[in-house]
Tab-separated table of C-alpha atoms and ligand atoms in Angstrom:
chain	number	residue	atom	x	y	z
A	639	MET	CA	0.000	0.000	0.000
A	640	PRO	CA	1.407	3.396	-0.941
A	641	MET	CA	2.380	5.380	2.142
A	642	PRO	CA	1.325	7.822	3.315
A	643	LEU	CA	-2.117	7.562	1.736
A	644	HIS	CA	-4.131	10.537	2.794
A	645	ILE	CA	-7.746	11.021	1.746
A	646	GLU	CA	-8.573	14.732	1.860
A	647	ARG	CA	-11.884	14.246	3.520
A	648	ASP	CA	-12.973	17.897	3.472
A	649	ARG	CA	-12.300	18.183	-0.245
A	650	LEU	CA	-14.279	15.002	-0.909
A	651	LEU	CA	-17.192	16.134	1.272
A	652	SER	CA	-17.289	19.545	-0.343
A	653	ASP	CA	-17.263	17.893	-3.787
A	654	ILE	CA	-20.265	15.778	-2.714
A	655	GLU	CA	-22.079	18.931	-1.530
A	656	LYS	CA	-21.270	20.760	-4.739
A	657	LEU	CA	-22.509	17.868	-6.876
A	658	ALA	CA	-25.758	17.823	-4.839
A	659	SER	CA	-26.267	21.475	-5.791
A	660	PHE	CA	-26.778	20.369	-9.415
A	661	SER	CA	-30.284	19.092	-8.870
A	662	ASP	CA	-33.763	19.167	-10.374
A	663	ASP	CA	-35.198	19.020	-6.822
A	664	ASP	CA	-35.198	21.402	-3.843
A	665	PRO	CA	-32.833	20.436	-0.974
A	666	PRO	CA	-32.723	18.187	0.929
A	667	GLY	CA	-34.117	16.203	-2.005
A	668	THR	CA	-31.823	15.451	-4.908
A	669	SER	CA	-32.867	14.508	-8.404
A	670	ARG	CA	-30.834	14.412	-11.589
A	671	LEU	CA	-32.528	13.197	-14.703
A	672	VAL	CA	-29.997	11.931	-17.201
A	673	PHE	CA	-29.269	14.424	-20.019
A	674	ALA	CA	-31.406	17.173	-18.409
A	675	GLY	CA	-29.931	20.518	-17.329
A	676	ALA	CA	-28.663	19.617	-13.854
A	677	ASP	CA	-27.017	16.439	-15.155
A	678	GLN	CA	-25.353	18.361	-17.985
A	679	ASN	CA	-24.064	21.055	-15.620
A	680	ALA	CA	-22.801	18.421	-13.181
A	681	ARG	CA	-20.964	16.631	-15.993
A	682	ALA	CA	-19.289	19.872	-17.114
A	683	TRP	CA	-18.173	20.591	-13.549
A	684	LEU	CA	-16.849	17.049	-13.112
A	685	LYS	CA	-14.867	17.234	-16.322
A	686	SER	CA	-13.138	20.352	-15.040
A	687	LEU	CA	-12.256	18.564	-11.759
A	688	TRP	CA	-10.905	15.612	-13.714
A	689	ARG	CA	-8.771	17.837	-15.928
A	690	ASP	CA	-7.470	19.680	-12.854
A	691	ALA	CA	-6.311	16.263	-11.575
A	692	GLY	CA	-4.336	15.758	-14.778
A	693	LEU	CA	-6.643	13.036	-16.125
A	694	ALA	CA	-7.291	12.499	-19.829
A	695	VAL	CA	-11.036	12.832	-20.416
A	696	ARG	CA	-13.114	11.181	-23.118
A	697	GLU	CA	-16.803	10.461	-23.685
A	698	ASP	CA	-18.624	7.824	-25.689
A	699	ALA	CA	-21.751	7.975	-27.806
A	700	VAL	CA	-24.169	7.204	-24.959
A	701	GLY	CA	-22.532	9.719	-22.616
A	702	ASN	CA	-20.387	7.435	-20.488
A	703	MET	CA	-17.424	9.559	-19.406
A	704	PHE	CA	-13.888	8.304	-18.761
A	705	ALA	CA	-10.936	9.995	-17.033
A	706	ARG	CA	-7.636	8.187	-17.334
A	707	TRP	CA	-4.549	8.409	-15.140
A	708	LEU	CA	-1.861	6.981	-17.354
A	709	GLY	CA	0.173	4.144	-15.875
A	710	THR	CA	3.841	3.469	-16.500
A	711	ARG	CA	2.744	0.532	-18.686
A	712	PRO	CA	-0.140	1.999	-20.661
A	713	GLU	CA	-0.138	-0.969	-23.022
A	714	LEU	CA	-1.566	-3.155	-20.227
A	715	ALA	CA	-5.306	-3.416	-19.614
A	716	ALA	CA	-6.435	-0.627	-17.274
A	717	ILE	CA	-8.111	-0.774	-13.868
A	718	GLY	CA	-11.518	0.928	-13.823
A	719	THR	CA	-13.489	2.540	-11.044
A	720	GLY	CA	-16.563	4.768	-10.906
A	721	SER	CA	-20.331	4.847	-10.647
A	722	HIS	CA	-23.237	7.105	-11.656
A	723	ILE	CA	-24.475	10.596	-10.867
A	724	ASP	CA	-28.067	10.367	-12.051
A	725	ALA	CA	-30.473	10.391	-9.122
A	726	ILE	CA	-34.066	9.193	-8.958
A	727	PRO	CA	-36.810	11.718	-8.115
A	728	HIS	CA	-36.627	13.065	-4.567
A	729	SER	CA	-33.647	10.999	-3.493
A	730	GLY	CA	-30.386	11.593	-1.656
A	731	LYS	CA	-26.928	12.884	-2.450
A	732	PHE	CA	-24.766	9.788	-1.890
A	733	ASP	CA	-26.129	7.033	-4.153
A	734	GLY	CA	-23.645	6.739	-7.017
A	735	THR	CA	-21.919	10.047	-6.347
A	736	VAL	CA	-19.736	8.548	-3.593
A	737	GLY	CA	-18.318	6.172	-6.203
A	738	VAL	CA	-17.632	8.897	-8.759
A	739	LEU	CA	-16.206	11.474	-6.354
A	740	GLY	CA	-14.646	8.861	-4.040
A	741	GLY	CA	-12.967	7.407	-7.129
A	742	LEU	CA	-11.573	10.825	-7.994
A	743	GLU	CA	-10.393	11.363	-4.424
A	744	ALA	CA	-8.764	7.913	-4.409
A	745	ILE	CA	-6.826	8.871	-7.545
A	746	ARG	CA	-5.867	12.271	-6.098
A	747	ALA	CA	-4.692	10.601	-2.857
A	748	LEU	CA	-2.597	8.099	-4.792
A	749	GLN	CA	-1.104	10.883	-6.913
A	750	GLN	CA	-0.247	12.918	-3.810
A	751	SER	CA	1.360	9.891	-2.151
A	752	GLY	CA	3.824	9.682	-5.035
A	753	PHE	CA	2.431	6.320	-6.149
A	754	GLN	CA	3.007	5.369	-9.778
A	755	PRO	CA	0.467	2.911	-11.226
A	756	GLN	CA	1.713	0.426	-13.787
A	757	ARG	CA	-1.696	-0.189	-15.298
A	758	SER	CA	-3.596	2.988	-16.090
A	759	ILE	CA	-6.398	3.769	-13.642
A	760	GLU	CA	-9.585	4.975	-15.282
A	761	LEU	CA	-12.495	6.700	-13.594
A	762	LEU	CA	-15.945	6.276	-15.150
A	763	LEU	CA	-19.231	8.074	-14.959
A	764	PHE	CA	-21.919	5.747	-16.303
A	765	THR	CA	-24.933	7.140	-18.127
A	766	ALA	CA	-28.362	6.441	-16.605
A	767	GLU	CA	-27.783	3.828	-13.952
A	768	GLU	CA	-31.275	4.687	-12.771
A	769	PRO	CA	-34.264	3.603	-14.864
A	770	THR	CA	-36.059	6.932	-14.348
A	771	ARG	CA	-35.794	8.328	-17.848
A	772	PHE	CA	-35.691	5.319	-20.148
A	773	GLY	CA	-37.404	2.675	-18.000
A	774	LEU	CA	-34.259	0.541	-18.046
A	775	GLY	CA	-31.450	0.785	-15.493
A	776	CYS	CA	-27.685	0.711	-16.145
A	777	LEU	CA	-27.983	1.988	-19.690
A	778	GLY	CA	-24.350	3.035	-20.059
A	779	SER	CA	-22.808	0.001	-18.403
A	780	ARG	CA	-25.119	-2.391	-20.280
A	781	MET	CA	-23.746	-0.963	-23.515
A	782	LEU	CA	-20.138	-1.030	-22.358
A	783	GLY	CA	-20.576	-4.658	-21.351
A	784	GLY	CA	-22.347	-5.663	-24.572
A	785	SER	CA	-25.740	-6.379	-22.949
A	786	LEU	CA	-27.615	-3.752	-24.987
A	787	ASN	CA	-27.179	-2.962	-28.666
A	788	SER	CA	-27.770	0.033	-30.865
A	789	ALA	CA	-31.472	-0.785	-31.348
A	790	ALA	CA	-31.831	1.046	-28.016
A	791	ASP	CA	-31.452	4.316	-29.939
A	792	ALA	CA	-34.978	3.955	-31.331
A	793	ASN	CA	-36.498	1.550	-28.810
A	794	LEU	CA	-35.808	3.457	-25.608
A	795	LYS	CA	-38.028	6.472	-25.123
A	796	ASP	CA	-38.746	8.791	-22.231
A	797	SER	CA	-42.240	9.535	-20.917
A	798	GLU	CA	-42.647	12.252	-23.534
A	799	GLY	CA	-41.841	9.877	-26.359
A	800	ARG	CA	-38.376	11.257	-27.102
A	801	THR	CA	-35.958	8.571	-28.191
A	802	LEU	CA	-32.536	7.861	-26.754
A	803	ALA	CA	-31.142	8.914	-30.149
A	804	GLU	CA	-32.768	12.355	-29.900
A	805	LEU	CA	-31.930	12.896	-26.255
A	806	ARG	CA	-28.287	11.891	-26.443
A	807	ALA	CA	-27.756	14.023	-29.538
A	808	ALA	CA	-29.358	17.005	-27.804
A	809	ALA	CA	-26.982	16.406	-24.872
A	810	GLY	CA	-23.995	16.467	-27.226
A	811	PHE	CA	-23.287	12.727	-27.443
A	812	HIS	CA	-22.892	11.716	-31.062
A	813	GLY	CA	-21.690	8.691	-32.983
A	814	SER	CA	-22.880	5.129	-33.325
A	815	LEU	CA	-23.943	3.174	-30.255
A	816	ASP	CA	-22.239	0.162	-31.845
A	817	GLU	CA	-18.948	1.716	-30.816
A	818	VAL	CA	-19.790	1.915	-27.110
A	819	ARG	CA	-19.058	-1.716	-26.240
A	820	LEU	CA	-15.591	-2.064	-24.774
A	821	PRO	CA	-13.293	-4.673	-26.275
A	822	ASP	CA	-12.656	-7.774	-24.177
A	823	GLY	CA	-9.603	-7.220	-22.032
A	824	TYR	CA	-10.008	-3.438	-21.943
A	825	TYR	CA	-10.113	-3.568	-18.147
A	826	ALA	CA	-8.055	-5.960	-16.034
A	827	GLY	CA	-10.389	-5.124	-13.152
A	828	PHE	CA	-13.229	-2.803	-12.195
A	829	VAL	CA	-13.989	-1.715	-8.597
A	830	GLU	CA	-17.012	0.387	-7.607
A	831	LEU	CA	-17.412	2.235	-4.319
A	832	HIS	CA	-21.053	2.640	-3.275
A	833	ILE	CA	-23.233	3.170	-0.219
A	834	GLU	CA	-24.737	-0.075	1.019
A	835	GLN	CA	-28.408	0.961	0.655
A	836	GLY	CA	-29.239	-1.542	3.390
A	837	PRO	CA	-28.807	-1.771	7.160
A	838	LEU	CA	-26.247	-4.548	7.678
A	839	LEU	CA	-22.951	-2.663	7.909
A	840	GLU	CA	-24.366	-0.184	10.402
A	841	ARG	CA	-26.012	-2.941	12.428
A	842	GLU	CA	-22.892	-5.050	12.529
A	843	LYS	CA	-20.569	-2.065	12.975
A	844	SER	CA	-18.406	-2.926	9.983
A	845	ALA	CA	-16.542	-0.042	8.380
A	846	VAL	CA	-16.781	-1.482	4.899
A	847	GLY	CA	-18.629	-4.137	2.982
A	848	ILE	CA	-16.756	-6.303	0.541
A	849	VAL	CA	-19.241	-7.448	-2.055
A	850	THR	CA	-18.981	-11.024	-3.240
A	851	SER	CA	-21.969	-11.059	-5.621
A	852	ILE	CA	-24.697	-8.837	-7.031
A	853	ALA	CA	-28.322	-9.985	-7.096
A	854	ALA	CA	-30.229	-10.568	-10.324
A	855	PRO	CA	-32.691	-7.768	-11.156
A	856	ALA	CA	-35.795	-7.979	-13.329
A	857	ALA	CA	-38.545	-5.542	-14.204
A	858	LEU	CA	-41.961	-5.926	-15.814
A	859	ARG	CA	-44.428	-3.501	-17.296
A	860	ILE	CA	-47.981	-4.571	-16.531
A	861	SER	CA	-50.969	-3.030	-18.321
A	862	VAL	CA	-54.476	-3.683	-17.139
A	863	GLU	CA	-57.295	-2.781	-19.501
A	864	GLY	CA	-60.798	-2.672	-18.041
A	865	GLU	CA	-63.805	-0.504	-18.779
A	866	GLY	CA	-64.289	3.070	-17.653
A	867	GLY	CA	-67.534	4.762	-16.816
A	868	HIS	CA	-69.470	6.966	-14.439
A	869	ALA	CA	-68.571	6.407	-10.759
A	870	GLY	CA	-72.246	6.682	-9.789
A	871	GLY	CA	-74.003	5.412	-12.883
A	872	VAL	CA	-72.328	2.058	-13.486
A	873	LEU	CA	-73.645	-0.551	-11.068
A	874	MET	CA	-71.027	-2.358	-8.994
A	875	PRO	CA	-71.769	-5.856	-10.342
A	876	ASP	CA	-71.367	-4.572	-13.919
A	877	ARG	CA	-67.889	-3.098	-13.507
A	878	LYS	CA	-64.524	-3.998	-15.019
A	879	ASP	CA	-62.473	-1.701	-12.808
A	880	ALA	CA	-58.859	-1.814	-13.991
A	881	PHE	CA	-57.510	-0.414	-10.736
A	882	CYS	CA	-59.264	-3.001	-8.557
A	883	ALA	CA	-57.705	-5.705	-10.748
A	884	ALA	CA	-54.328	-3.972	-10.507
A	885	ALA	CA	-54.631	-3.890	-6.726
A	886	GLU	CA	-55.134	-7.646	-6.650
A	887	ILE	CA	-52.104	-8.069	-8.904
A	888	VAL	CA	-49.937	-5.881	-6.659
A	889	LEU	CA	-50.848	-7.983	-3.632
A	890	ALA	CA	-50.228	-11.195	-5.560
A	891	ILE	CA	-46.755	-9.936	-6.472
A	892	GLU	CA	-45.971	-9.208	-2.841
A	893	GLN	CA	-47.334	-12.587	-1.829
A	894	ARG	CA	-45.258	-14.500	-4.426
A	895	ALA	CA	-42.065	-12.818	-3.202
A	896	LEU	CA	-42.874	-13.537	0.453
A	897	ALA	CA	-43.763	-17.132	-0.349
A	898	THR	CA	-40.173	-18.017	-1.304
A	899	GLY	CA	-39.389	-17.710	2.410
A	900	SER	CA	-36.071	-15.992	1.606
A	901	VAL	CA	-35.220	-12.395	2.532
A	902	ASP	CA	-33.223	-12.308	-0.686
A	903	THR	CA	-36.374	-12.285	-2.820
A	904	CYS	CA	-37.682	-8.734	-3.207
A	905	ALA	CA	-40.643	-7.468	-5.214
A	906	THR	CA	-41.828	-3.879	-5.516
A	907	VAL	CA	-44.492	-2.172	-7.595
A	908	GLY	CA	-43.114	1.358	-7.543
A	909	LYS	CA	-44.964	2.855	-10.494
A	910	CYS	CA	-48.672	2.927	-11.105
A	911	HIS	CA	-50.668	5.231	-13.368
A	912	VAL	CA	-54.431	5.122	-13.280
A	913	TYR	CA	-56.421	6.351	-16.300
A	914	PRO	CA	-58.319	8.520	-16.802
A	915	GLY	CA	-57.450	9.632	-13.274
A	916	ALA	CA	-60.603	11.387	-12.126
A	917	VAL	CA	-62.265	10.742	-8.782
A	918	ASN	CA	-65.672	10.244	-10.341
A	919	SER	CA	-64.555	8.014	-13.182
A	920	ILE	CA	-64.051	4.241	-13.036
A	921	PRO	CA	-60.424	3.406	-13.886
A	922	SER	CA	-60.365	2.069	-17.452
A	923	ARG	CA	-56.626	1.360	-17.629
A	924	VAL	CA	-53.676	0.979	-15.302
A	925	GLU	CA	-49.997	0.973	-16.250
A	926	MET	CA	-47.627	-0.380	-13.596
A	927	GLU	CA	-44.015	-1.384	-13.313
A	928	ALA	CA	-42.785	-4.114	-10.999
A	929	ASP	CA	-39.212	-4.730	-9.867
A	930	ILE	CA	-38.347	-8.309	-8.870
A	931	ARG	CA	-34.910	-9.373	-7.636
A	932	ASP	CA	-33.183	-12.269	-6.026
A	933	THR	CA	-29.684	-13.493	-5.375
A	934	ASP	CA	-30.858	-16.823	-6.823
A	935	GLU	CA	-31.679	-16.379	-10.507
A	936	GLU	CA	-33.770	-19.549	-10.842
A	937	ARG	CA	-35.888	-18.611	-7.820
A	938	ARG	CA	-36.363	-15.120	-9.282
A	939	ASN	CA	-37.459	-16.646	-12.574
A	940	GLN	CA	-39.919	-18.879	-10.750
A	941	VAL	CA	-41.422	-15.791	-9.082
A	942	LEU	CA	-41.708	-14.150	-12.515
A	943	ARG	CA	-43.592	-17.200	-13.827
A	944	GLU	CA	-45.922	-17.186	-10.816
A	945	ILE	CA	-46.626	-13.487	-11.283
A	946	GLY	CA	-47.592	-14.246	-14.876
A	947	GLU	CA	-50.022	-16.937	-13.677
A	948	ALA	CA	-51.487	-14.626	-11.022
A	949	CYS	CA	-52.092	-11.940	-13.660
A	950	GLN	CA	-53.987	-14.426	-15.836
A	951	ARG	CA	-56.116	-15.522	-12.860
A	952	VAL	CA	-57.017	-11.932	-11.989
A	953	ALA	CA	-57.769	-11.179	-15.645
A	954	ALA	CA	-60.177	-14.111	-15.864
A	955	LYS	CA	-61.841	-13.408	-12.538
A	956	ARG	CA	-62.393	-9.707	-13.190
A	957	ASN	CA	-62.946	-9.892	-16.914
A	958	VAL	CA	-60.145	-7.470	-17.784
A	959	GLN	CA	-57.143	-7.742	-20.136
A	960	VAL	CA	-53.731	-7.991	-18.518
A	961	LYS	CA	-50.593	-7.641	-20.609
A	962	ILE	CA	-47.114	-8.224	-19.220
A	963	THR	CA	-44.095	-6.814	-21.041
A	964	PRO	CA	-40.709	-7.856	-19.666
A	965	ILE	CA	-38.333	-4.886	-19.404
A	966	ASN	CA	-35.270	-6.807	-18.272
A	967	ALA	CA	-34.343	-10.043	-16.507
A	968	ASP	CA	-30.627	-10.018	-15.872
A	969	ALA	CA	-28.317	-12.663	-14.515
A	970	PRO	CA	-26.531	-12.084	-11.207
A	971	ALA	CA	-22.781	-11.429	-11.124
A	972	ALA	CA	-20.049	-12.859	-8.954
A	973	CYS	CA	-17.165	-10.651	-7.869
A	974	SER	CA	-13.730	-11.979	-8.809
A	975	PRO	CA	-11.844	-13.780	-6.048
A	976	HIS	CA	-8.607	-11.882	-6.668
A	977	ILE	CA	-10.396	-8.538	-6.454
A	978	VAL	CA	-12.204	-9.631	-3.293
A	979	GLU	CA	-8.804	-10.611	-1.898
A	980	ALA	CA	-7.312	-7.219	-2.857
A	981	MET	CA	-10.220	-5.445	-1.113
A	982	VAL	CA	-9.777	-7.588	2.014
A	983	GLN	CA	-6.069	-6.751	2.136
A	984	ALA	CA	-6.848	-3.069	1.541
A	985	ALA	CA	-9.291	-3.043	4.485
A	986	ASP	CA	-6.795	-4.880	6.707
A	987	GLU	CA	-3.964	-2.538	5.810
A	988	SER	CA	-6.224	0.448	6.472
A	989	GLY	CA	-7.064	-0.980	9.912
A	990	LEU	CA	-10.763	-1.259	9.037
A	991	GLY	CA	-13.194	-4.039	9.872
A	992	TYR	CA	-15.103	-5.487	6.942
A	993	LYS	CA	-18.011	-7.755	6.178
A	994	LYS	CA	-18.289	-9.883	3.059
A	995	MET	CA	-21.762	-9.443	1.663
A	996	VAL	CA	-24.167	-9.702	-1.237
A	997	SER	CA	-25.460	-6.601	-3.003
A	998	ARG	CA	-29.214	-6.763	-3.305
A	999	ALA	CA	-29.231	-3.457	-5.150
A	1000	TYR	CA	-28.035	-3.539	-8.722
A	1001	HIS	CA	-25.109	-1.496	-9.891
A	1002	ASP	CA	-23.137	-0.743	-13.027
A	1003	SER	CA	-20.670	-3.380	-11.794
A	1004	LEU	CA	-23.294	-6.016	-12.636
A	1005	PHE	CA	-22.793	-5.243	-16.326
A	1006	MET	CA	-19.085	-4.496	-16.139
A	1007	ALA	CA	-18.764	-8.064	-14.825
A	1008	ARG	CA	-19.726	-9.274	-18.317
A	1009	ILE	CA	-16.386	-7.987	-19.656
A	1010	ALA	CA	-14.052	-7.634	-16.675
A	1011	PRO	CA	-13.329	-9.038	-13.226
A	1012	VAL	CA	-15.224	-6.807	-10.761
A	1013	GLY	CA	-15.433	-5.953	-7.091
A	1014	MET	CA	-17.448	-3.509	-4.990
A	1015	VAL	CA	-16.680	-1.702	-1.741
A	1016	PHE	CA	-19.715	-0.692	0.308
A	1017	ILE	CA	-19.865	1.874	3.088
A	1018	PRO	CA	-22.637	2.063	5.696
A	1019	CYS	CA	-25.559	4.424	5.285
A	1020	ARG	CA	-27.636	5.550	8.247
A	1021	GLY	CA	-30.564	3.254	8.972
A	1022	GLY	CA	-29.945	1.543	5.637
A	1023	VAL	CA	-31.870	4.420	4.061
A	1024	SER	CA	-31.414	5.133	0.355
A	1025	HIS	CA	-33.450	6.484	-2.552
A	1026	ARG	CA	-34.753	9.074	-0.053
A	1027	PRO	CA	-33.640	12.634	0.755
A	1028	ASP	CA	-32.489	11.573	4.242
A	1029	GLU	CA	-29.930	9.131	2.805
A	1030	TYR	CA	-26.724	9.752	4.780
A	1031	SER	CA	-23.224	8.373	5.208
A	1032	ALA	CA	-20.945	9.933	7.805
A	1033	PRO	CA	-17.723	11.742	6.810
A	1034	GLN	CA	-15.578	9.034	8.419
A	1035	GLU	CA	-17.444	6.304	6.556
A	1036	ILE	CA	-16.948	8.078	3.234
A	1037	GLU	CA	-13.265	8.633	3.971
A	1038	ASP	CA	-12.819	4.955	4.924
A	1039	GLY	CA	-14.481	3.815	1.716
A	1040	ALA	CA	-12.307	6.089	-0.427
A	1041	LYS	CA	-9.227	4.808	1.357
A	1042	VAL	CA	-10.061	1.146	0.817
A	1043	LEU	CA	-10.850	1.942	-2.810
A	1044	ALA	CA	-7.540	3.794	-3.291
A	1045	CYS	CA	-5.580	0.978	-1.739
A	1046	THR	CA	-7.398	-1.633	-3.852
A	1047	LEU	CA	-6.811	0.320	-7.069
A	1048	ALA	CA	-3.125	0.635	-6.195
A	1049	LYS	CA	-2.799	-3.109	-5.661
A	1050	LEU	CA	-4.638	-4.008	-8.857
A	1051	SER	CA	-2.685	-1.492	-10.904
A	1052	LEU	CA	0.530	-3.297	-9.969
A	1053	LEU	CA	-0.746	-6.811	-10.650
A	1054	GLU	CA	0.789	-8.318	-13.759
A	1055	SER	CA	-2.168	-10.561	-14.533
B	1458	LIG	C1	-30.305	0.815	-8.246
B	1458	LIG	O1	-30.522	2.008	-8.136
B	1458	LIG	C2	-31.223	-0.159	-7.785
B	1458	LIG	O2	-32.445	0.100	-7.880
B	1458	LIG	O3	-30.773	-1.215	-7.279
B	1459	LIG	MN1	-30.045	4.227	-7.013
B	1460	LIG	MN1	-26.485	3.590	-7.180
């Protein structure tokens, strides 16, 4: 480990505050919709920080951004680190940003220690880790890892019907999406620093989490088509209320996830639009999105099948049409043993306790794992709270995470193979 390795905590914290000021929401809420004004301004500010640190900056066609610290052996595959800065509506300031700014601080600390990497170290900002705009999470990393092709340009649209092609061009990202995929062997390793988004590290008083695997996410769009009408005029026995059917489906989804008996199965219906949306009008149509995850892919797939069956039962019973459109059903990812080992050594050498753990949240690392060995360092967040304005990690926790990341990057950048 390079000595002395000093994380400038105040600089890192003030960078996190500054990034939070680029927001579509009023504080304490944070929201950054990919390619919208706050995201664009945040990207411009980050690029200036990266250039100030002497990093070579480039962008790809989907807006992934890269900042490279050249190693003494630039011909070797690089070591990557980074995360995302987009933030879901009314969320916090640490999700993703700790990995982007902590990655920068790790590089700055290594530079100031006099350390010379052999492999180049590259910091990434991934486009649209959150599904908010395009309905699909990890857009940038999916493309880098070859899990999404250029058909996304026309197929992915925002709620106003604007395509990915239009939106990325308007944001200044040009060129063919076919060129986004990274060649095999581009990275010799990728390590992401992130807040845990769960309660275990805090509960067990571990300074850092060392992730061994990332759970398999899936999402479904569910449309329920019933029959609208007057809320007083249509008699109750004659109704085909789409929202009542949707309510039964939502409960069935919860029930199918609970029925596996494992805390690792999670199901959430976090989006629901009722049409026409008037108090005195019977809902004619409902559009929902469900998020289903598990550490065990086969068990997750079984839950998906059971949800399909439940939808058909509700459709028959209530005489409505139910259509399920899969959005994604991704495989889980295992972290690489040698990266896990490097993270363990980094925590030990930093004098920090660690816990090996599974990530139930998904991350860009899930898709980077398709093309590179990956690892993730987690830090605690208060009460396990995330995706809320009161998301919080303490200064010491952030500093510890950046230190373990820096030390891990240093080790990996010196590894020959
Ligand atoms: C990522 O934001 C997730 O929903 O796991
Ligand atoms: Mn998130
Ligand atoms: Mn995140």
